[in-house]
mmCIF file of C-alpha atoms in Angstrom:
data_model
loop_
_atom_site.group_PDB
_atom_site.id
_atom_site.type_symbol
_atom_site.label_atom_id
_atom_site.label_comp_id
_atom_site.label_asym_id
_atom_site.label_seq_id
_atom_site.Cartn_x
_atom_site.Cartn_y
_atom_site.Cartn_z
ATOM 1 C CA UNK Z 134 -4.369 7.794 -6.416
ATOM 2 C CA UNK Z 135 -1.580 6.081 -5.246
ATOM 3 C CA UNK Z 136 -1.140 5.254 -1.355
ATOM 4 C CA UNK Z 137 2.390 5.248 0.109
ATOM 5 C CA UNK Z 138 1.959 3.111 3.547
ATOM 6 C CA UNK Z 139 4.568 3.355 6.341
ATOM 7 C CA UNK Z 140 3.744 1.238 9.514
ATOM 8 C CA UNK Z 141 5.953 -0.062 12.403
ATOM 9 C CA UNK Z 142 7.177 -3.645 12.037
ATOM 10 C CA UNK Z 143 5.182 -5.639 14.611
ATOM 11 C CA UNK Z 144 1.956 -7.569 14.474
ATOM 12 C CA UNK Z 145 0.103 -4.086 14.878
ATOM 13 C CA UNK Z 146 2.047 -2.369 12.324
ATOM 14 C CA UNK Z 147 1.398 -5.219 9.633
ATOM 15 C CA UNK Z 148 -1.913 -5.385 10.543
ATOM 16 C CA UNK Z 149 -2.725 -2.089 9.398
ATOM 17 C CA UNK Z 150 -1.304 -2.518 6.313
ATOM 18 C CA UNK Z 151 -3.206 -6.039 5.549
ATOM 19 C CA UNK Z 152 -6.436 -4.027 6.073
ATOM 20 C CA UNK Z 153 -4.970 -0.962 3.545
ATOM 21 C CA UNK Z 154 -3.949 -4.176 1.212
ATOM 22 C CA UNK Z 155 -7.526 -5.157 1.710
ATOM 23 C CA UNK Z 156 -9.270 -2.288 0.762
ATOM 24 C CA UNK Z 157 -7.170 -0.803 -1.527
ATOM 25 C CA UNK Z 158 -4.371 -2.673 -4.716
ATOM 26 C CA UNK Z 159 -2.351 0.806 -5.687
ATOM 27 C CA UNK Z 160 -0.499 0.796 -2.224
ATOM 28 C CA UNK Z 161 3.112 0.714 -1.626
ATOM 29 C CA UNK Z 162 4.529 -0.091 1.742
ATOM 30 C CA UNK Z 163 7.544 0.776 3.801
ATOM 31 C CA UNK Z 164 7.915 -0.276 7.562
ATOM 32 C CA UNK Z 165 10.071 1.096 10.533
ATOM 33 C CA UNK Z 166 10.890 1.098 14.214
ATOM 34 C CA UNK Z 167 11.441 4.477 15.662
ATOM 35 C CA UNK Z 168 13.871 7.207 15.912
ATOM 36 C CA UNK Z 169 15.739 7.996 12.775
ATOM 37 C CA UNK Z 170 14.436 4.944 10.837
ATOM 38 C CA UNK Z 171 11.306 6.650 10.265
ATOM 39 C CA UNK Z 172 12.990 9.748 8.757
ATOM 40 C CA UNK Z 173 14.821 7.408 6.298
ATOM 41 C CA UNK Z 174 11.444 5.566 5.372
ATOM 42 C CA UNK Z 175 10.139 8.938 4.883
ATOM 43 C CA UNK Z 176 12.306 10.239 2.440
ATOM 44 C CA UNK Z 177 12.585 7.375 0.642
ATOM 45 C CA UNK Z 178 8.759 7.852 -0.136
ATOM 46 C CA UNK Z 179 9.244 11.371 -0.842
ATOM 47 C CA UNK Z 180 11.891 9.825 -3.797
ATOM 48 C CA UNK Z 181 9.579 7.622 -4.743
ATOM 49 C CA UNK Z 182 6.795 9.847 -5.497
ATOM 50 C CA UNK Z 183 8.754 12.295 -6.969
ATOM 51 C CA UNK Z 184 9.989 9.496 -9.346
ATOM 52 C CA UNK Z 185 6.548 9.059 -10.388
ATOM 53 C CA UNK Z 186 5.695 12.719 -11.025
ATOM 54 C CA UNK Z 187 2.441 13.014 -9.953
ATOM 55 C CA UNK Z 188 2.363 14.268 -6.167
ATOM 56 C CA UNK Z 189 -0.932 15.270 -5.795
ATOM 57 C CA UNK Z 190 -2.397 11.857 -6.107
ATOM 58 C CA UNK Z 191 -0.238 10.649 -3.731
ATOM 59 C CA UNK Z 192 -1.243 10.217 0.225
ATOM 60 C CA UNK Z 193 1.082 8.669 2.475
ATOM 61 C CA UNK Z 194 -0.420 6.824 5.469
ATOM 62 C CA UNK Z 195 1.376 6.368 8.628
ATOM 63 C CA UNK Z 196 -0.117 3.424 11.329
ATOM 64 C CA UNK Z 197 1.219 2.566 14.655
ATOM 65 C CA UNK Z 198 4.447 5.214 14.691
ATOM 66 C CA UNK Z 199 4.487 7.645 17.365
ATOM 67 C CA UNK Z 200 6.183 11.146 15.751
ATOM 68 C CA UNK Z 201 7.778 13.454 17.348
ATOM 69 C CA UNK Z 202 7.272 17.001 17.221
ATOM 70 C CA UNK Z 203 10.223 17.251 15.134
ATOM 71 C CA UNK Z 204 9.103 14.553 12.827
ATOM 72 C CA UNK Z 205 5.422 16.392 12.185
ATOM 73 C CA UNK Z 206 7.083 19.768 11.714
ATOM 74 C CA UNK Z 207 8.959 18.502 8.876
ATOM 75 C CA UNK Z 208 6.761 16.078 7.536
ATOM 76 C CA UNK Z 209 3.881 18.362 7.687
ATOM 77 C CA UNK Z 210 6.152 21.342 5.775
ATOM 78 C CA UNK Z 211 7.602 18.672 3.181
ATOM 79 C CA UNK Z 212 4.432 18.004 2.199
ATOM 80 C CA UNK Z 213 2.397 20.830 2.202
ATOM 81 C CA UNK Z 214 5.176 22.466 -0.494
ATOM 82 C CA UNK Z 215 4.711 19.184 -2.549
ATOM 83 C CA UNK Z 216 0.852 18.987 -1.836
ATOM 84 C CA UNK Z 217 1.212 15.748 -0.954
ATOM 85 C CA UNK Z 218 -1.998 15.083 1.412
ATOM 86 C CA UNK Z 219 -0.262 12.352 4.569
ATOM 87 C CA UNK Z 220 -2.407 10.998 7.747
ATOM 88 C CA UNK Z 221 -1.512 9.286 10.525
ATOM 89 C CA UNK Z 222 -3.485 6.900 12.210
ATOM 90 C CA UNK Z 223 -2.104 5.787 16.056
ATOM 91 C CA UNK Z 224 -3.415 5.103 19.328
ATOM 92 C CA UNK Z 225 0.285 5.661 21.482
ATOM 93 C CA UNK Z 226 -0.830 8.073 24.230
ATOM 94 C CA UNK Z 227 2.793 9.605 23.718
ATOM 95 C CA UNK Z 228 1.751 11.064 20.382
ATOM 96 C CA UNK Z 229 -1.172 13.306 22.184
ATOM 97 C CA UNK Z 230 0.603 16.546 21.673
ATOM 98 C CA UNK Z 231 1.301 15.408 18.263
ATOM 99 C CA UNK Z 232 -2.137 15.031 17.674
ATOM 100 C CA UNK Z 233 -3.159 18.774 19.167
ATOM 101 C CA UNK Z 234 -1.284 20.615 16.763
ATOM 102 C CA UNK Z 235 -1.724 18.747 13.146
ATOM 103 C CA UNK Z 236 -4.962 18.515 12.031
ATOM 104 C CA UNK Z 237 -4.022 15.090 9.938
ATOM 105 C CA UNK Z 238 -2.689 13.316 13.310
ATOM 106 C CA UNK Z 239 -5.388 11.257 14.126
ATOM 107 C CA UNK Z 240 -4.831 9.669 17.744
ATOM 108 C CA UNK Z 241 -7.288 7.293 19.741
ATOM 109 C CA UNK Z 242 -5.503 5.345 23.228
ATOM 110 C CA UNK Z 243 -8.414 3.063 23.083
ATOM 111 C CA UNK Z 244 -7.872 1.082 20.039
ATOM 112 C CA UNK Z 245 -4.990 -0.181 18.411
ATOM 113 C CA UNK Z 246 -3.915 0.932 15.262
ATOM 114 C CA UNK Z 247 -5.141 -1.905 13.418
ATOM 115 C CA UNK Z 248 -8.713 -1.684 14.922
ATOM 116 C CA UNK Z 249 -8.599 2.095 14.247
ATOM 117 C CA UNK Z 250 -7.231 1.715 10.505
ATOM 118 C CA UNK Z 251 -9.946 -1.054 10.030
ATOM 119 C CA UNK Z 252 -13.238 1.664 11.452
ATOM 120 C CA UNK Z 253 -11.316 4.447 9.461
ATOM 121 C CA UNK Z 254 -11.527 2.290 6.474
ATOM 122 C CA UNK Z 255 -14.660 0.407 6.960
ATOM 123 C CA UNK Z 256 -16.718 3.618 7.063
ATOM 124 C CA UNK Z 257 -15.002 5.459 4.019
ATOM 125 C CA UNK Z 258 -15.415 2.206 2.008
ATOM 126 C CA UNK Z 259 -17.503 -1.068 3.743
ATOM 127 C CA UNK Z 260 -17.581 -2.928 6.310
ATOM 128 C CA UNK Z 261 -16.544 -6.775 6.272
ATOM 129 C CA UNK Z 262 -17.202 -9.533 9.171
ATOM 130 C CA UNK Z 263 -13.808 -11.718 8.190
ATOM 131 C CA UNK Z 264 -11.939 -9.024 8.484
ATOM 132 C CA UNK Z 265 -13.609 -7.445 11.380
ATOM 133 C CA UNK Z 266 -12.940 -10.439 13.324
ATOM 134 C CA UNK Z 267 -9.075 -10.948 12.350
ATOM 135 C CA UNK Z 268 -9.162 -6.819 13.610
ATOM 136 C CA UNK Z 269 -10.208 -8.076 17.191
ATOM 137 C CA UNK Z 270 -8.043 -10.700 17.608
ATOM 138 C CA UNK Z 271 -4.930 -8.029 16.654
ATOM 139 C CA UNK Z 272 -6.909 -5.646 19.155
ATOM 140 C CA UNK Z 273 -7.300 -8.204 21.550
ATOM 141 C CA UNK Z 274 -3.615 -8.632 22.045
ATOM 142 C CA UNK Z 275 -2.111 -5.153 21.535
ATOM 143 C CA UNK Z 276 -3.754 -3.763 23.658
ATOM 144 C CA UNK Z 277 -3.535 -5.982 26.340
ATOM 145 C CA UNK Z 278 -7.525 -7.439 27.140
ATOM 146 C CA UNK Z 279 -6.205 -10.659 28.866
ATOM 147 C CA UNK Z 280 -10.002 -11.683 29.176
ATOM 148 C CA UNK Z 281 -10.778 -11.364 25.907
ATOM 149 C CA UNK Z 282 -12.518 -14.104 23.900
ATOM 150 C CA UNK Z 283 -9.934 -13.777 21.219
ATOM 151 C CA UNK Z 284 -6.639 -12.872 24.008
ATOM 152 C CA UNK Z 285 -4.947 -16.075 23.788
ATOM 153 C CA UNK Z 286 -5.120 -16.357 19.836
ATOM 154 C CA UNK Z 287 -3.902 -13.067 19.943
ATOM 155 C CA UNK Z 288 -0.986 -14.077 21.518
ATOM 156 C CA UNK Z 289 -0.022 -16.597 18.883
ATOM 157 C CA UNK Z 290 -0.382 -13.844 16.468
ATOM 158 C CA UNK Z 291 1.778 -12.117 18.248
ATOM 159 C CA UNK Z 292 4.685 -14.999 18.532
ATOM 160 C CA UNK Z 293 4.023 -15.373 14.808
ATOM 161 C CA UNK Z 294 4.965 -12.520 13.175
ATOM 162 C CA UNK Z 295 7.633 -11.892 15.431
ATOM 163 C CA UNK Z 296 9.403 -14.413 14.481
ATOM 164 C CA UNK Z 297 8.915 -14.283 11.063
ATOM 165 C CA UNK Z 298 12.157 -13.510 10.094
ATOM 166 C CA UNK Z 299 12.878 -15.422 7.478
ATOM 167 C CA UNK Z 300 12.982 -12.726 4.914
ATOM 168 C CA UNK Z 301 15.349 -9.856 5.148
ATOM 169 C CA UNK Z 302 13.241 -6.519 5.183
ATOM 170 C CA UNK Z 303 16.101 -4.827 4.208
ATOM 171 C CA UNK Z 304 16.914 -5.856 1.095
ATOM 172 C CA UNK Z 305 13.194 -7.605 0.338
ATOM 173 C CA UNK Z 306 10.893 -5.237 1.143
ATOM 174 C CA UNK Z 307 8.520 -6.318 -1.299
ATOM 175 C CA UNK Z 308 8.343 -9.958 -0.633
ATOM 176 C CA UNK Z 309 8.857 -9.818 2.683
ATOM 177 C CA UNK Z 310 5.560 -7.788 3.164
ATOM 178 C CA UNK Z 311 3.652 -10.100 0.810
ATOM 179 C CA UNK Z 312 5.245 -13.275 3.477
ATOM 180 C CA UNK Z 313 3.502 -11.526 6.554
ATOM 181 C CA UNK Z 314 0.305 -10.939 4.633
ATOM 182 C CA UNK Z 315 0.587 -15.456 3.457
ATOM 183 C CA UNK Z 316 1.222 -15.738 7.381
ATOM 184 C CA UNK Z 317 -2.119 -13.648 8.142
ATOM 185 C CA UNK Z 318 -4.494 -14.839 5.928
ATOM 186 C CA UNK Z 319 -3.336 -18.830 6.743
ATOM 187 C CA UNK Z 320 -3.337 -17.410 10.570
ATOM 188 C CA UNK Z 321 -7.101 -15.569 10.335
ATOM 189 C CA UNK Z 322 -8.269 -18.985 9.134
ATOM 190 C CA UNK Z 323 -8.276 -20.652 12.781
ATOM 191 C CA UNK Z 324 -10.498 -17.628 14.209
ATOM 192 C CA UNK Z 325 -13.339 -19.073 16.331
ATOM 193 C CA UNK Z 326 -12.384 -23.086 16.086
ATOM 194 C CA UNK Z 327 -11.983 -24.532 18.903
ATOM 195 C CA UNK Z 328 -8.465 -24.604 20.674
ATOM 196 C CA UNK Z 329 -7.936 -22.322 17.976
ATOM 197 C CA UNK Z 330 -4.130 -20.697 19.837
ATOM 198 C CA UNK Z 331 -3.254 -24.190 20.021
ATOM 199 C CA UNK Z 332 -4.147 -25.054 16.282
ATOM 200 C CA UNK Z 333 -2.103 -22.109 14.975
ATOM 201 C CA UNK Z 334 0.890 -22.922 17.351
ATOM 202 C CA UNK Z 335 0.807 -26.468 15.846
ATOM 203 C CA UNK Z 336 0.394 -25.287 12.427
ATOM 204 C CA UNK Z 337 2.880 -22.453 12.017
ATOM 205 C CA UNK Z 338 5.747 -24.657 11.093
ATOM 206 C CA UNK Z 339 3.798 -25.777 8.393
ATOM 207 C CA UNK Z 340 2.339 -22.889 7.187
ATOM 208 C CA UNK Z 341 5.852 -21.575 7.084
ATOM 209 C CA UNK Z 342 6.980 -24.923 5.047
ATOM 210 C CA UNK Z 343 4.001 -23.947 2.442
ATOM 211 C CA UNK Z 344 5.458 -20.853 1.334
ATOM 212 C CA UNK Z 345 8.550 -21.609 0.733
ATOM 213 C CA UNK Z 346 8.035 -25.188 -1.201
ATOM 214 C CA UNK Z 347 8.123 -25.117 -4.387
ATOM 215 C CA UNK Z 348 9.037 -28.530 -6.617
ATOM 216 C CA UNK Z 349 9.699 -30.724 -3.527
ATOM 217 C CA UNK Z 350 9.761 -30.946 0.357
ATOM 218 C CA UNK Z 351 12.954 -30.035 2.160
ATOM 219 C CA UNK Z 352 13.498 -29.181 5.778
ATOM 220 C CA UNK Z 353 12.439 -25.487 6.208
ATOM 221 C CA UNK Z 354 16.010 -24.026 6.980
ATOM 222 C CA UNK Z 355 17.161 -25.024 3.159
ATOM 223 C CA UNK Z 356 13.717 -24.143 1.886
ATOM 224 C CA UNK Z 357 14.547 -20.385 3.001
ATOM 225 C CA UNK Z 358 18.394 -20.886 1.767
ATOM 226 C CA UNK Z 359 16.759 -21.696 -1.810
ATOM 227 C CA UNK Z 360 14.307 -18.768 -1.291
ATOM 228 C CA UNK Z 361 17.212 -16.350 -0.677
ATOM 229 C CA UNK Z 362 19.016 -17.708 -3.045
ATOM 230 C CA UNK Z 363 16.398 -17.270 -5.931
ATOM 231 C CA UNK Z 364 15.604 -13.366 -4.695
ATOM 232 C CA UNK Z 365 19.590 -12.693 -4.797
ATOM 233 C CA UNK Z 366 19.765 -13.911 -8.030
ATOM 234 C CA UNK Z 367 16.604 -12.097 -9.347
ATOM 235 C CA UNK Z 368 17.736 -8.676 -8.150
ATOM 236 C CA UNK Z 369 21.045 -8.943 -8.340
ATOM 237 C CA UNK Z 370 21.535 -6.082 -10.495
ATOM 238 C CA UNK Z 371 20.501 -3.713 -7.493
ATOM 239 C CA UNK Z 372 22.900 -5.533 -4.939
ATOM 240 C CA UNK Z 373 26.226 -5.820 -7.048
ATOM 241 C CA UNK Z 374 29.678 -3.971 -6.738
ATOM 242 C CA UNK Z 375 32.933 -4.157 -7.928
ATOM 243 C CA UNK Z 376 36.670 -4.545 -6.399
ATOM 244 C CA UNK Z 377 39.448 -4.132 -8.304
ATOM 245 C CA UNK Z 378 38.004 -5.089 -11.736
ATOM 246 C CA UNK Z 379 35.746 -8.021 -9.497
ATOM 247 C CA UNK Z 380 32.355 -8.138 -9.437
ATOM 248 C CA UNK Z 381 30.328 -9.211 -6.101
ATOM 249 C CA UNK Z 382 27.441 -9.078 -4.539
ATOM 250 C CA UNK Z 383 26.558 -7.031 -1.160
ATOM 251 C CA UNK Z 384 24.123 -8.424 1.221
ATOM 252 C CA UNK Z 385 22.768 -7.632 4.543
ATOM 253 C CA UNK Z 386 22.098 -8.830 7.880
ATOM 254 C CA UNK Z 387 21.715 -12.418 5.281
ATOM 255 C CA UNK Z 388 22.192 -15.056 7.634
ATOM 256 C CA UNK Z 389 23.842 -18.391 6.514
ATOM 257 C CA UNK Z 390 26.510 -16.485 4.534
ATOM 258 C CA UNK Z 391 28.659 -19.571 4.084
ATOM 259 C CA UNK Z 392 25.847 -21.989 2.364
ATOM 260 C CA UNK Z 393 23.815 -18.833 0.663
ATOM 261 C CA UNK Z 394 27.242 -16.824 -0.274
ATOM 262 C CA UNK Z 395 28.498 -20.457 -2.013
ATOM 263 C CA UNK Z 396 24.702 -20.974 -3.404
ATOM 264 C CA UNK Z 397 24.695 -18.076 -4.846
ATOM 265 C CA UNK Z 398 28.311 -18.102 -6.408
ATOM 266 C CA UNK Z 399 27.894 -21.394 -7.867
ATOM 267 C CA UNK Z 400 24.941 -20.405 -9.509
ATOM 268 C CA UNK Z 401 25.837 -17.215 -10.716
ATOM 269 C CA UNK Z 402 29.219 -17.753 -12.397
ATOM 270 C CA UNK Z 403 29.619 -13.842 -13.508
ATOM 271 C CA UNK Z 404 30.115 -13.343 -9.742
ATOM 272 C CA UNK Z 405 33.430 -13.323 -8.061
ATOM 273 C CA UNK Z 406 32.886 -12.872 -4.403
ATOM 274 C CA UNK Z 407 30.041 -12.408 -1.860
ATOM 275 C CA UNK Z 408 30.061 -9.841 0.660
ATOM 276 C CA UNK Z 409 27.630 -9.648 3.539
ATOM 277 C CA UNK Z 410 27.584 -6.782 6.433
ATOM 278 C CA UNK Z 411 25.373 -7.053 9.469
ATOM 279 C CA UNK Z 412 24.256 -4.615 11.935
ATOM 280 C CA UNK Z 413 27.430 -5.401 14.267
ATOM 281 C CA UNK Z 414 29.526 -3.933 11.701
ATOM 282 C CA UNK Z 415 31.229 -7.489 10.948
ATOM 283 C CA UNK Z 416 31.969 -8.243 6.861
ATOM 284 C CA UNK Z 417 31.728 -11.729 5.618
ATOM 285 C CA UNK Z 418 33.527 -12.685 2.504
ATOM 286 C CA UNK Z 419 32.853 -15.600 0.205
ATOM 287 C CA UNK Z 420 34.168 -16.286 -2.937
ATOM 288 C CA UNK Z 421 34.578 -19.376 -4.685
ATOM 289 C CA UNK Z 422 38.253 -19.536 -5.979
ATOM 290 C CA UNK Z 423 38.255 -16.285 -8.591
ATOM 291 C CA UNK Z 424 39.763 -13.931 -6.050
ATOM 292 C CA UNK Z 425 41.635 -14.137 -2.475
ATOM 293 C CA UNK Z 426 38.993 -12.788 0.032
ATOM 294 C CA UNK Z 427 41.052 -12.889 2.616
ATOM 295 C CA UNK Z 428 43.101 -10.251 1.291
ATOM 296 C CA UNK Z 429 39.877 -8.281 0.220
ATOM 297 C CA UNK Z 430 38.992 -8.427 3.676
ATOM 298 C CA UNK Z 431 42.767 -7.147 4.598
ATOM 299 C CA UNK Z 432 42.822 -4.225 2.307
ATOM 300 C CA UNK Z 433 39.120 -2.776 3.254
ATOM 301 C CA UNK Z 434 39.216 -3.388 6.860
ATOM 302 C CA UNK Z 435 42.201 -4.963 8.008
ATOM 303 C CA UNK Z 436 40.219 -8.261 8.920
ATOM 304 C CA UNK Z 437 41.501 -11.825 7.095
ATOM 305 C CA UNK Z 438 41.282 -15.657 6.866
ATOM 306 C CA UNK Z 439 40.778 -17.960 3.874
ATOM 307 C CA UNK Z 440 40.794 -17.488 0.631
ATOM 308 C CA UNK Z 441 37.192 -18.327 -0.051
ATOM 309 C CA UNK Z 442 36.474 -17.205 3.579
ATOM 310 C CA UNK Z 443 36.987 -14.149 5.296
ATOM 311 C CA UNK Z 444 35.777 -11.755 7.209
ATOM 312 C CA UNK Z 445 36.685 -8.160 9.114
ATOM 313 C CA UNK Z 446 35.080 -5.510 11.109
ATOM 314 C CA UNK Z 447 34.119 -2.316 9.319
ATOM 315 C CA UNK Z 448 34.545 -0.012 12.786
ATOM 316 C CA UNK Z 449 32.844 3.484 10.365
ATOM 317 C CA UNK Z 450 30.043 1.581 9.220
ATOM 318 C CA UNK Z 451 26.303 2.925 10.555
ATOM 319 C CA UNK Z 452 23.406 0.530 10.629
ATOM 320 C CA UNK Z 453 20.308 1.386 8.000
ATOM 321 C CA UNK Z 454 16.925 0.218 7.137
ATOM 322 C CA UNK Z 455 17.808 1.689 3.868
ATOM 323 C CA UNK Z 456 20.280 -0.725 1.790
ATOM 324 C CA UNK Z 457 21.202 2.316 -0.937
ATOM 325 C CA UNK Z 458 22.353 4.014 2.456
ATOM 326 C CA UNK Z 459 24.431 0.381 3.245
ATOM 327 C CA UNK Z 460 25.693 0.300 -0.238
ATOM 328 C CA UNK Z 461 27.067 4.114 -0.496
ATOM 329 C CA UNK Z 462 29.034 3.568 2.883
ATOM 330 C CA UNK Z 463 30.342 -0.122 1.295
ATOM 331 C CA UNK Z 464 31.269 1.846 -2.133
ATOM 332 C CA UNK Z 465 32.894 5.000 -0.220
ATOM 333 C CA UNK Z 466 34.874 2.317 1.747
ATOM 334 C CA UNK Z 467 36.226 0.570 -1.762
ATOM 335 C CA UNK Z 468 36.943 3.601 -3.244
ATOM 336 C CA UNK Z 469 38.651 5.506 -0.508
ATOM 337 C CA UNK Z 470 40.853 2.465 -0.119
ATOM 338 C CA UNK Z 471 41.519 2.308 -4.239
ATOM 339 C CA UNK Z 472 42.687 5.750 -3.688
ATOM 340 C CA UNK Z 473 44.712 5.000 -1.200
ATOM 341 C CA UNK Z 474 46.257 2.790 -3.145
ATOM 342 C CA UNK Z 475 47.085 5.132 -6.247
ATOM 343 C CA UNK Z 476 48.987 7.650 -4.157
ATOM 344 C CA UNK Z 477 50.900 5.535 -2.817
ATOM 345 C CA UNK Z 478 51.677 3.743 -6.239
ATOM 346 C CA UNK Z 479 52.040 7.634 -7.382
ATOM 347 C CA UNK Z 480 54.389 8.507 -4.657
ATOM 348 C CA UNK Z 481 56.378 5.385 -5.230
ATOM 349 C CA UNK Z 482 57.328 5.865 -9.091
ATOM 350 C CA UNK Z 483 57.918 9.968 -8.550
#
């Protein structure tokens, strides 16, 4: 049995899936904010079971995501022709009529979605006090019980893992997961001592610093460049295209693209330019003397600027939390633009 967990990407929605993590090793997860992005996520898992051929030892588990009606209809009809058993496990009032009509909707307004993952869980497989305790200080927070014992803790929670950005979900789903689950179990640590909100708030920096050192001590920003830097280089395979005979890398949303685009460059001589798009629908080139960016950038989006720096505005391009969906619009946009370019070399020679 393999468990396919999509939750929404705040402390609640991680929560849930450090108690699934906790409980159970053969779980993959995907995370989402609302409206279409859950659709994507969804189908993605669908390809990923079905590239495992076994679908009826597959459940996928959804925490803290409101569905529509929509959404459950064709959830519900995808996976009842691929007998693939899904719950859902949520406590947004919004989801009640959700919850009337599908049998596997499982709604409670009381409890978050962590607290209601953890007693779903807990009575299936046991019961555990660390955990349990972590559980209410999520609880505590989500839902809002300012005089709880645990409220102000919660809050720190809170702060923490939204602003744990540091690794792109996009493109590191993997790791970036396993960096909010380091960020929990260093966080859970302070429950019940003393000033304990205060103790976190000092620590975070550090805890941050932790896991991203590796051979030696650095200020955190170039720890996280190095980090970045490393995972490009790792998976690069997955993230490279080509321009006219070049070969690049795509990126998204990376942050730092002059210091990581030049990192990675310099230490991946096969590469010839860096390309990074963000959710604004800017482009970023980098390159590091193999090939004029600037008029890369002119030719695919009339933008410009350096040779080794560039960047443009791709107007077309739609925002994704799914970077094959980023990379087909990026290759589309190369390719229309190389064809382009033959007819009008055609035209000119007949």
């Amino acid at each position: 049995m393999k468990i396919y967990h999509l939750s929404h990407t705040d402390l609640d929605g991680y929560a849930c899936q450090f108690v699934t993590h906790f409980y159970f090793k053969n779980v993959k997860f995907y995370n989402s904010n609302y409206g279409k992005e859950i659709n994507e996520n969804f189908n993605v898992i669908i390809n990923d079971i079905e590239r495992k051929q076994n679908l009826e030892k597959a459940i996928i588990l959804i925490t803290d995501l409101n569905l529509s009606l929509s959404q459950c209809e064709e959830f519900d009809k995808v996976c009842k022709e691929k007998k693939i058993k899904i719950f859902l496990l949520d406590h947004h009032q919004s989801g009640e009529e959700c919850a009337k009509k599908y049998s596997w909707y499982l709604l409670d307004s009381k409890r978050c979605a962590t607290k209601i993952t953890y007693d779903f869980f807990s009575k299936i497989c046991k019961s555990d006090v660390e955990l349990s305790n972590f559980v209410d200080v999520v609880n505590s927070v989500d839902i809002w019980l300012s005089e709880d014992k645990n409220f102000e803790l919660g809050k720190v929670f809170l702060g923490l893992i939204a602003n744990a950005k540091e690794i792109n979900r996009v493109m590191f789903k993997e790791a970036q997961v396993f960096y909010i689950f380091f960020l929990f179990e260093r966080a859970r640590k302070f429950i019940d001592k003393e000033n304990s909100n205060v103790l976190l708030d000092n620590a975070t920096h550090f805890i941050k610093k932790d896991f991203f050192t590796k051979d030696r001590d650095d200020t955190l920003a170039n720890l996280i460049s190095n980090f970045v830097v490393e995972k490009l280089s790792e998976l690069k395979n997955d993230f490279t295209i080509e321009y006219e005979g070049y070969k690049g890398i795509l990126t998204v949303n990376i942050g730092n693209t002059s210091i990581i685009g030049n990192d990675f460059l310099i230490k991946n001589p096969d590469y010839d330019f860096f390309v990074d798009i963000s959710s604004r629908k800017t482009l970023s080139f980098r390159a590091n003397g193999k090939i004029d960016v600037s008029i890369m950038a002119k030719n695919l989006v009339g933008g410009g600027g350096h040779k080794n720096a560039s960047g443009g505005l791709f107007s077309a391009f739609k925002d994704s939390a799914n970077y094959d969906y980023i990379k087909a619009q990026i290759l589309d946009l190369i390719k229309s633009k190389e064809l382009k370019k033959e007819n009008k070399d055609v035209s000119a020679n007949s």
